[in-house]
Amino acid sequence: MWSACLCSKPPTCCKEMAMSSEILINSAIGETRLAHMEQGQPVEIRLFRDHEPSLTGAIYYGRVTSLSSEFQAAFIDLGNGLTGFLPLNLLPKRPGGKPKDLTGLLTEGQKIIVQVTADATGDKSVKLTGRIEVVSSALILHPFREGAFISSRIKNPDRREALKSFASTLNLRGMGLTLRTEAQSLTNDEIKKTAQHLIRHWLQAVDNRDRKKVPFLLSQGPESLLQILREFGSTKHDKMIFDRPAALKNAQGWAREFAPDLLSRMELHPGKTPLFEHYGVEEDLDRLFDKKIPLPSGAWITIEQTEAMVTVDVNMGNARLSNDPMKQRLNINFSAAREIFRQIRLRGISGLIVIDFINISGKSIVTNLLAVIDNLIQEDPVQVQRSNLSAFGLLELARKGGPRPLGRQMLAATAPQATIETAALALLRQAERDAAAKPGIPLIVSASPQVTTWLKTQPQLLTAFTRRTGSKLDLKET
């Protein structure tokens, strides 16, 4: 990002600076929290809660219950009362092209292997694909697709050719393989070993599937730590910092087998101050759903969520006037654009986003602002499309849905306040810090009736607290 540059042109000087990037992993009781830091600021925060595990990545042997010509989709029974939505354009590619009506590709009652791509939200079913992927941080195995593929993020043409040439020599048993960015730091032997592991995992998952009663789970999605390592164990991060020795040890064990280059970048947080507090993440979490976000110049942005879209307004606020008003407006828009994109990623905002920038004029000035925005779009791991800037300073973004938005996990649907679960898990984190000062001594904590009731329905969390701290937690209603 270009947070330190206030020039009136796209700050290419800042683009050339090395961007520091760290992954912080807080293993708390009842949840694992991740913060992706860039230049000392969080740009993404994830919560992996034990009581609401994600199904993303899980592979099922399901059964088609119905087909929809209107939606060109199938509804798949996954077992245990779970139904999935499968767009038929996500079936494995077949020779001869696609028929006009894709519902002819399946029949009701047919067995089918599918993978969860997104958890259920509200009244929407889990989303599925028929294009199965078995993933490590460096490789993706495609059981229903042949060939060797190289990530577009590997830019060096010689390295791309070398990787593709080696991948084509592997015995993939009729399957396909994508080499991700991390693969360029591995030796050929490490790539081969990882590919063989993924193949074994897949074959073990589907072995004897037709002898079991359909539907059933073939392969569980990765547990939280493994999911983090697969997604974030990439060479672009300088450090991966853990706050629990056990989590670090487990991560190192995984890295030795699948991502040896990651080992040198893994470390344990050395300080007594909790990891998220030390790096200022707790403070960002506390302010995460504020509508008004101040900017260093005295200007501010406001973020409003509606049913149809998210609107963002850039306001001059208390910014001091300068001798060059147009340059000042552009600089404020630069600063606002960076903070807007950071907030979009932090909050997990998706769908239609309309930004009302401070009015600027002049083709070159507008081009400079759009160049900054295009660079920010490139930094976003989720696909984003933009419109041009209108005569009224409006810019529209369309952002695909990414991981589960923090708002759905942390805030109640009926009011902008913390959910009972969020309050309870925060209470456990504070109680763990208090218990560290007096280990082994019973700890009395007071909380609302809703929080104490929820904690009592999660006895595994209270057991984990006692095992970790040596103290018993005595809950009192306030």
Coordinates of C-alpha atoms in Angstrom, one line a residue:
M1 CA 0.0 0.0 0.0
W2 CA 1.0 3.7 -0.4
S3 CA 0.1 4.9 3.1
A4 CA 3.1 7.2 3.5
C5 CA 2.9 8.9 0.1
L6 CA 0.9 12.1 -0.5
C7 CA 2.0 12.9 -4.0
S8 CA -0.7 13.9 -6.5
K9 CA 0.2 11.1 -8.9
P10 CA -0.1 7.4 -8.4
P11 CA 2.8 6.8 -5.9
T12 CA 5.0 4.4 -7.9
C13 CA 7.7 5.1 -5.5
C14 CA 5.8 3.3 -2.8
K15 CA 4.8 0.5 -5.1
E16 CA 8.5 -0.4 -5.3
M17 CA 8.9 -0.6 -1.5
A18 CA 8.9 -4.0 0.0
M19 CA 5.6 -4.6 1.8
S20 CA 5.9 -6.3 5.2
S21 CA 3.4 -9.1 5.7
E22 CA 2.7 -11.2 8.8
I23 CA 0.1 -13.8 9.8
L24 CA -0.8 -13.8 13.5
I25 CA -2.5 -16.9 14.9
N26 CA -4.2 -16.6 18.3
S27 CA -5.3 -20.1 19.6
A28 CA -7.9 -19.1 22.1
I29 CA -10.4 -21.3 24.1
G30 CA -13.3 -22.1 21.7
E31 CA -11.9 -20.3 18.7
T32 CA -8.8 -19.7 16.6
R33 CA -8.3 -16.2 15.4
L34 CA -6.2 -15.1 12.4
A35 CA -5.0 -11.6 11.5
H36 CA -3.2 -10.9 8.2
M37 CA -1.0 -7.8 8.7
E38 CA 0.4 -5.6 6.0
Q39 CA 2.7 -2.7 6.9
G40 CA 1.7 -3.1 10.6
Q41 CA -2.1 -2.9 10.0
P42 CA -4.6 -5.8 9.8
V43 CA -6.1 -6.2 6.3
E44 CA -8.0 -9.4 7.1
I45 CA -9.2 -11.1 10.2
R46 CA -10.7 -14.6 10.4
L47 CA -12.5 -16.4 13.2
F48 CA -12.7 -20.2 13.3
R49 CA -15.1 -21.1 16.1
D50 CA -15.3 -24.6 17.5
H51 CA -19.1 -24.5 18.0
E52 CA -19.7 -23.5 14.3
P53 CA -17.1 -25.3 12.2
S54 CA -17.0 -24.5 8.5
L55 CA -17.9 -27.1 6.0
T56 CA -15.9 -25.4 3.3
G57 CA -13.6 -28.0 1.6
A58 CA -15.6 -31.0 2.8
I59 CA -16.3 -33.6 0.1
Y60 CA -19.6 -35.6 0.0
Y61 CA -21.0 -38.5 -1.9
G62 CA -24.5 -37.1 -2.3
R63 CA -27.7 -37.8 -4.2
V64 CA -29.5 -35.6 -6.6
T65 CA -33.0 -34.7 -5.1
S66 CA -34.2 -32.3 -7.7
L67 CA -33.2 -30.3 -10.8
S68 CA -34.1 -26.7 -11.6
S69 CA -34.2 -25.5 -15.3
E70 CA -34.8 -22.0 -14.1
F71 CA -31.6 -21.8 -12.0
Q72 CA -29.7 -24.4 -14.1
A73 CA -28.8 -26.1 -10.8
A74 CA -29.3 -29.3 -8.8
F75 CA -30.2 -29.8 -5.1
I76 CA -28.1 -32.4 -3.5
D77 CA -28.9 -34.4 -0.4
L78 CA -25.7 -34.5 1.7
G79 CA -27.1 -36.5 4.6
N80 CA -28.0 -35.5 8.2
G81 CA -30.6 -33.1 6.9
L82 CA -28.1 -31.1 4.9
T83 CA -28.9 -30.0 1.4
G84 CA -26.5 -28.4 -1.0
F85 CA -27.0 -26.1 -4.1
L86 CA -24.9 -27.2 -7.1
P87 CA -24.8 -24.8 -10.2
L88 CA -24.6 -27.2 -13.1
N89 CA -22.0 -25.1 -14.8
L90 CA -19.6 -26.3 -12.0
L91 CA -19.8 -29.9 -13.0
P92 CA -16.5 -31.4 -14.4
K93 CA -15.9 -30.2 -17.9
R94 CA -16.9 -32.7 -20.6
P95 CA -15.8 -33.0 -24.3
G96 CA -18.2 -31.7 -26.9
G97 CA -19.2 -28.4 -25.1
K98 CA -22.2 -27.7 -22.9
P99 CA -25.8 -28.4 -23.8
K100 CA -28.2 -25.4 -23.7
D101 CA -30.2 -27.0 -20.8
L102 CA -27.7 -28.4 -18.3
T103 CA -30.3 -30.3 -16.3
G104 CA -30.0 -33.1 -18.8
L105 CA -26.5 -33.8 -17.4
L106 CA -28.0 -35.3 -14.2
T107 CA -31.0 -37.3 -13.2
E108 CA -33.0 -37.3 -9.9
G109 CA -31.7 -40.0 -7.6
Q110 CA -28.2 -40.0 -9.2
K111 CA -25.2 -40.4 -7.0
I112 CA -22.6 -37.6 -7.3
I113 CA -19.4 -36.5 -5.6
V114 CA -19.5 -32.8 -4.7
Q115 CA -17.4 -30.4 -2.6
V116 CA -18.6 -27.5 -0.3
T117 CA -17.4 -24.1 -1.5
A118 CA -19.3 -21.9 0.9
D119 CA -21.2 -22.4 4.1
A120 CA -24.9 -21.9 4.4
T121 CA -26.0 -18.4 5.2
G122 CA -29.5 -17.4 6.4
D123 CA -32.0 -19.3 4.3
K124 CA -29.4 -20.3 1.7
S125 CA -28.1 -23.8 1.3
V126 CA -24.4 -24.7 1.3
K127 CA -22.9 -24.0 -2.1
L128 CA -21.3 -26.9 -4.0
T129 CA -19.1 -27.7 -6.9
G130 CA -18.5 -30.9 -8.9
R131 CA -14.9 -29.8 -9.7
I132 CA -13.2 -31.4 -6.7
E133 CA -9.9 -30.0 -5.4
V134 CA -7.6 -31.6 -3.0
V135 CA -5.4 -28.8 -1.7
S136 CA -2.1 -28.2 -0.1
S137 CA -0.3 -24.8 0.2
A138 CA 1.8 -25.6 -2.9
L139 CA -0.4 -28.0 -5.0
I140 CA -4.0 -28.6 -6.0
L141 CA -5.0 -32.1 -7.2
H142 CA -7.9 -32.2 -9.6
P143 CA -9.4 -35.7 -9.6
F144 CA -11.8 -35.1 -12.5
R145 CA -9.5 -33.0 -14.7
E146 CA -6.3 -34.0 -16.5
G147 CA -3.2 -32.0 -17.2
A148 CA -0.5 -29.9 -15.5
F149 CA -1.3 -26.2 -14.7
I150 CA 0.8 -23.4 -13.3
S151 CA -0.4 -20.5 -11.2
S152 CA -0.6 -17.2 -13.1
R153 CA 1.1 -15.6 -10.1
I154 CA 4.4 -17.4 -11.1
K155 CA 5.6 -14.8 -13.6
N156 CA 9.1 -16.1 -14.5
P157 CA 8.6 -17.9 -17.9
D158 CA 11.7 -20.2 -17.4
R159 CA 10.4 -21.2 -14.0
R160 CA 6.9 -21.8 -15.3
E161 CA 8.2 -24.0 -18.1
A162 CA 10.4 -26.0 -15.8
L163 CA 7.6 -26.6 -13.3
K164 CA 5.2 -27.6 -16.0
S165 CA 7.7 -29.9 -17.6
F166 CA 8.4 -31.6 -14.3
A167 CA 4.7 -31.9 -13.4
S168 CA 4.1 -33.6 -16.7
T169 CA 6.5 -36.4 -15.7
L170 CA 4.5 -37.3 -12.5
N171 CA 2.2 -40.3 -12.4
L172 CA -1.1 -38.6 -11.6
R173 CA -3.2 -41.6 -12.4
G174 CA -5.4 -39.7 -14.9
M175 CA -5.8 -36.7 -12.6
G176 CA -4.7 -33.1 -13.0
L177 CA -2.3 -30.9 -10.9
T178 CA -2.0 -27.2 -10.4
L179 CA 1.3 -25.8 -9.0
R180 CA 0.5 -22.8 -6.8
T181 CA 2.9 -19.9 -6.0
E182 CA 4.4 -21.8 -3.1
A183 CA 5.6 -24.6 -5.5
Q184 CA 8.3 -22.5 -7.0
S185 CA 10.2 -22.6 -3.6
L186 CA 10.0 -26.4 -3.4
T187 CA 12.4 -28.9 -4.9
N188 CA 11.2 -31.4 -7.5
D189 CA 11.4 -34.1 -4.9
E190 CA 9.2 -32.1 -2.5
I191 CA 6.7 -31.4 -5.2
K192 CA 6.5 -35.2 -6.1
K193 CA 6.1 -36.2 -2.4
T194 CA 3.3 -33.7 -1.9
A195 CA 1.5 -34.8 -5.1
Q196 CA 1.7 -38.4 -4.0
H197 CA 0.3 -37.6 -0.6
L198 CA -2.7 -35.7 -2.2
I199 CA -3.3 -38.7 -4.5
R200 CA -3.2 -41.1 -1.6
H201 CA -5.6 -38.9 0.4
W202 CA -8.1 -38.8 -2.5
L203 CA -8.0 -42.6 -3.2
Q204 CA -8.5 -43.4 0.4
A205 CA -11.5 -41.0 0.6
V206 CA -13.3 -42.6 -2.3
D207 CA -12.3 -46.2 -1.7
N208 CA -15.3 -48.5 -1.2
R209 CA -17.7 -45.6 -1.6
D210 CA -20.3 -47.7 -3.5
R211 CA -20.5 -50.2 -0.6
K212 CA -21.9 -47.5 1.8
K213 CA -25.4 -46.0 2.0
V214 CA -25.5 -42.7 0.1
P215 CA -25.3 -39.9 1.1
F216 CA -22.3 -39.6 3.4
L217 CA -19.2 -37.6 4.0
L218 CA -16.1 -38.7 2.0
S219 CA -13.6 -36.2 3.4
Q220 CA -13.9 -33.7 6.2
G221 CA -12.9 -30.1 5.4
P222 CA -9.6 -29.1 7.1
E223 CA -9.6 -28.1 10.8
S224 CA -8.9 -24.5 11.5
L225 CA -5.1 -24.6 11.8
L226 CA -4.7 -26.7 8.7
Q227 CA -7.1 -24.5 6.8
I228 CA -5.0 -21.5 7.8
L229 CA -1.7 -23.2 6.7
R230 CA -3.1 -24.3 3.4
E231 CA -4.4 -20.8 2.5
F232 CA -1.8 -18.5 4.1
G233 CA 1.3 -20.7 4.1
S234 CA 2.6 -18.8 1.1
T235 CA 6.0 -17.3 0.3
K236 CA 4.6 -13.7 0.3
H237 CA 4.3 -13.6 4.1
D238 CA 7.4 -12.7 6.0
K239 CA 6.4 -14.3 9.3
M240 CA 3.7 -16.6 10.7
I241 CA 3.5 -15.9 14.5
F242 CA 1.8 -18.2 17.0
D243 CA 0.9 -17.5 20.6
R244 CA 0.6 -21.2 21.7
P245 CA 3.6 -23.6 21.6
A246 CA 1.2 -26.5 20.8
A247 CA -0.2 -24.7 17.7
L248 CA 3.3 -23.9 16.5
K249 CA 4.5 -27.5 17.0
N250 CA 1.5 -28.8 15.0
A251 CA 2.1 -26.3 12.2
Q252 CA 5.8 -27.1 12.1
G253 CA 4.9 -30.8 11.7
W254 CA 2.7 -30.1 8.8
A255 CA 5.2 -27.7 7.2
R256 CA 8.0 -30.3 7.3
E257 CA 6.0 -32.6 5.1
F258 CA 4.2 -30.1 2.8
A259 CA 5.9 -26.7 2.9
P260 CA 9.5 -26.9 4.2
D261 CA 10.2 -23.3 3.1
L262 CA 7.6 -22.1 5.6
L263 CA 9.5 -23.5 8.7
S264 CA 12.0 -20.7 8.8
R265 CA 9.2 -18.1 8.9
M266 CA 7.3 -19.7 11.8
E267 CA 7.9 -18.3 15.3
L268 CA 6.4 -18.1 18.8
H269 CA 5.2 -14.8 20.1
P270 CA 7.8 -14.0 22.9
G271 CA 6.1 -11.2 24.8
K272 CA 3.8 -11.4 27.8
T273 CA 1.3 -9.0 26.2
P274 CA -1.3 -11.1 24.3
L275 CA -0.5 -11.4 20.6
F276 CA -3.5 -9.5 19.2
E277 CA -3.1 -6.7 21.8
H278 CA 0.6 -6.4 21.0
Y279 CA 0.0 -5.8 17.3
G280 CA -3.1 -3.6 17.9
V281 CA -5.6 -6.1 16.4
E282 CA -7.9 -6.0 19.4
E283 CA -8.3 -2.3 19.0
D284 CA -9.2 -2.7 15.3
L285 CA -11.7 -5.4 16.2
D286 CA -13.3 -3.1 18.8
R287 CA -13.8 -0.4 16.1
L288 CA -14.5 -2.8 13.2
F289 CA -18.2 -2.0 12.9
D290 CA -18.0 1.7 13.5
K291 CA -19.8 3.6 10.7
K292 CA -17.5 6.6 10.8
I293 CA -13.8 6.0 10.3
P294 CA -11.4 9.0 10.7
L295 CA -8.5 9.6 8.3
P296 CA -5.1 11.1 9.3
S297 CA -5.9 14.4 7.4
G298 CA -9.0 15.1 9.5
A299 CA -11.3 13.8 6.8
W300 CA -13.4 10.7 7.3
I301 CA -15.3 8.0 5.6
T302 CA -18.7 6.6 6.6
I303 CA -19.8 3.0 5.7
E304 CA -23.5 2.2 5.6
Q305 CA -24.9 -1.3 5.0
T306 CA -28.3 -1.6 3.3
E307 CA -30.3 -4.5 2.0
A308 CA -29.3 -3.8 -1.6
M309 CA -25.7 -2.4 -1.3
V310 CA -23.0 -0.9 0.9
T311 CA -22.5 2.8 0.5
V312 CA -19.3 4.6 1.4
D313 CA -19.1 8.4 1.7
V314 CA -15.8 10.4 1.7
N315 CA -16.1 13.6 3.7
M316 CA -13.6 16.5 3.9
G317 CA -14.6 16.8 7.6
N318 CA -12.0 18.8 9.5
A319 CA -9.2 18.6 6.9
R320 CA -7.3 21.9 6.8
L321 CA -7.6 23.8 3.6
S322 CA -4.5 24.1 1.4
N323 CA -3.4 26.5 -1.3
D324 CA -4.1 23.8 -3.9
P325 CA -7.7 22.5 -3.2
M326 CA -7.7 20.0 -6.1
K327 CA -4.5 18.4 -5.0
Q328 CA -5.8 18.3 -1.5
R329 CA -9.0 16.6 -2.6
L330 CA -7.0 14.0 -4.6
N331 CA -4.7 13.3 -1.7
I332 CA -7.8 12.8 0.6
N333 CA -9.3 10.5 -2.0
F334 CA -6.0 8.5 -2.2
S335 CA -6.0 8.1 1.6
A336 CA -9.8 7.3 1.6
A337 CA -9.4 4.6 -1.1
R338 CA -6.7 2.8 0.8
E339 CA -8.8 2.8 4.0
I340 CA -12.0 1.8 2.2
F341 CA -10.3 -1.2 0.6
R342 CA -8.8 -2.2 4.0
Q343 CA -12.2 -2.0 5.6
I344 CA -13.8 -4.0 2.8
R345 CA -11.4 -6.8 3.3
L346 CA -11.5 -6.6 7.1
R347 CA -15.3 -6.7 7.3
G348 CA -15.7 -9.2 4.5
I349 CA -18.0 -6.9 2.5
S350 CA -19.3 -8.3 -0.8
G351 CA -21.8 -7.5 -3.5
L352 CA -22.5 -4.0 -4.7
I353 CA -20.4 -1.2 -3.1
V354 CA -21.0 2.4 -4.1
I355 CA -18.3 5.0 -3.1
D356 CA -19.0 8.7 -3.1
F357 CA -15.5 10.3 -3.5
I358 CA -14.8 14.0 -3.0
N359 CA -15.4 15.7 -6.4
I360 CA -12.3 16.0 -8.6
S361 CA -12.0 17.2 -12.2
G362 CA -9.4 16.8 -14.9
K363 CA -8.8 13.7 -16.9
S364 CA -5.2 13.2 -15.6
I365 CA -6.4 13.6 -12.0
V366 CA -9.2 11.1 -12.4
T367 CA -6.8 8.7 -14.1
N368 CA -4.4 8.9 -11.1
L369 CA -7.2 8.1 -8.7
L370 CA -8.3 5.1 -10.8
A371 CA -4.7 3.9 -11.0
V372 CA -4.6 3.8 -7.2
I373 CA -7.9 1.9 -7.1
D374 CA -6.8 -0.6 -9.7
N375 CA -3.7 -1.4 -7.7
L376 CA -5.8 -1.9 -4.5
I377 CA -8.1 -4.2 -6.5
Q378 CA -5.0 -6.2 -7.5
E379 CA -4.0 -6.6 -3.9
D380 CA -7.5 -8.0 -2.9
P381 CA -7.5 -11.8 -3.0
V382 CA -11.2 -11.7 -3.8
Q383 CA -12.3 -10.8 -7.3
V384 CA -13.4 -7.2 -7.6
Q385 CA -14.8 -5.3 -10.7
R386 CA -15.2 -1.5 -10.9
S387 CA -17.0 1.1 -12.9
N388 CA -15.5 4.3 -14.1
L389 CA -15.8 7.4 -11.9
S390 CA -19.0 9.2 -12.7
A391 CA -19.3 13.0 -13.1
F392 CA -20.6 13.1 -9.6
G393 CA -17.6 11.3 -8.1
L394 CA -19.4 7.9 -7.7
L395 CA -17.6 4.7 -8.2
E396 CA -19.3 1.3 -8.2
L397 CA -17.6 -1.9 -7.1
A398 CA -18.8 -5.5 -7.4
R399 CA -17.0 -7.8 -5.0
K400 CA -17.4 -11.6 -4.9
G401 CA -18.2 -13.2 -1.7
G402 CA -15.2 -14.5 0.2
P403 CA -14.9 -16.1 3.6
R404 CA -17.7 -15.8 6.1
P405 CA -18.1 -12.1 6.9
L406 CA -17.1 -11.1 10.4
G407 CA -20.4 -9.2 10.9
R408 CA -22.3 -12.5 10.7
Q409 CA -20.1 -14.1 13.3
M410 CA -19.6 -11.2 15.7
L411 CA -22.8 -9.1 15.5
A412 CA -26.5 -10.0 16.3
A413 CA -28.8 -9.8 13.2
T414 CA -31.3 -7.6 15.0
A415 CA -29.0 -4.9 16.4
P416 CA -25.4 -3.7 15.9
Q417 CA -24.1 -5.4 19.1
A418 CA -22.0 -8.4 19.8
T419 CA -23.6 -11.8 19.6
I420 CA -23.8 -13.9 22.8
E421 CA -21.1 -16.2 21.4
T422 CA -18.8 -13.3 20.7
A423 CA -19.3 -11.9 24.2
A424 CA -18.8 -15.4 25.8
L425 CA -15.5 -16.1 23.9
A426 CA -14.2 -12.6 24.8
L427 CA -15.0 -13.4 28.4
L428 CA -13.0 -16.6 28.2
R429 CA -10.0 -14.8 26.7
Q430 CA -10.0 -12.2 29.6
A431 CA -10.5 -14.9 32.2
E432 CA -7.5 -16.8 30.8
R433 CA -5.4 -13.6 31.2
D434 CA -6.6 -13.2 34.8
A435 CA -6.0 -16.9 35.6
A436 CA -2.4 -16.6 34.4
A437 CA -1.7 -14.1 37.2
K438 CA -2.9 -16.7 39.8
P439 CA -2.6 -20.2 38.4
G440 CA -4.6 -22.9 40.0
I441 CA -6.9 -20.6 42.0
P442 CA -10.6 -20.8 41.2
L443 CA -11.8 -17.8 39.2
I444 CA -15.2 -16.2 39.7
V445 CA -16.5 -14.3 36.6
S446 CA -19.8 -12.4 36.3
A447 CA -21.7 -12.2 33.1
S448 CA -25.2 -11.7 31.7
P449 CA -27.7 -14.6 32.1
Q450 CA -27.5 -15.1 28.3
V451 CA -23.7 -15.4 28.3
T452 CA -23.6 -17.8 31.3
T453 CA -26.4 -19.9 29.9
W454 CA -24.5 -20.3 26.6
L455 CA -21.3 -21.2 28.3
K456 CA -23.0 -23.8 30.3
T457 CA -24.2 -25.4 27.1
Q458 CA -20.6 -25.6 25.9
P459 CA -19.0 -27.7 28.7
Q460 CA -16.0 -28.6 26.5
L461 CA -15.0 -24.9 26.6
L462 CA -15.0 -24.9 30.4
T463 CA -13.1 -28.1 30.5
A464 CA -10.5 -26.6 28.0
F465 CA -10.2 -23.6 30.3
T466 CA -9.4 -25.7 33.3
R467 CA -7.0 -27.9 31.4
R468 CA -5.1 -24.9 30.0
T469 CA -5.0 -22.6 33.1
G470 CA -5.3 -25.1 36.0
S471 CA -8.1 -22.9 37.4
K472 CA -11.8 -23.7 37.6
L473 CA -14.2 -21.1 36.2
D474 CA -17.2 -20.2 38.5
L475 CA -19.9 -18.4 36.5
K476 CA -22.1 -15.9 38.2
E477 CA -25.0 -14.1 36.6
T478 CA -25.1 -10.3 36.9

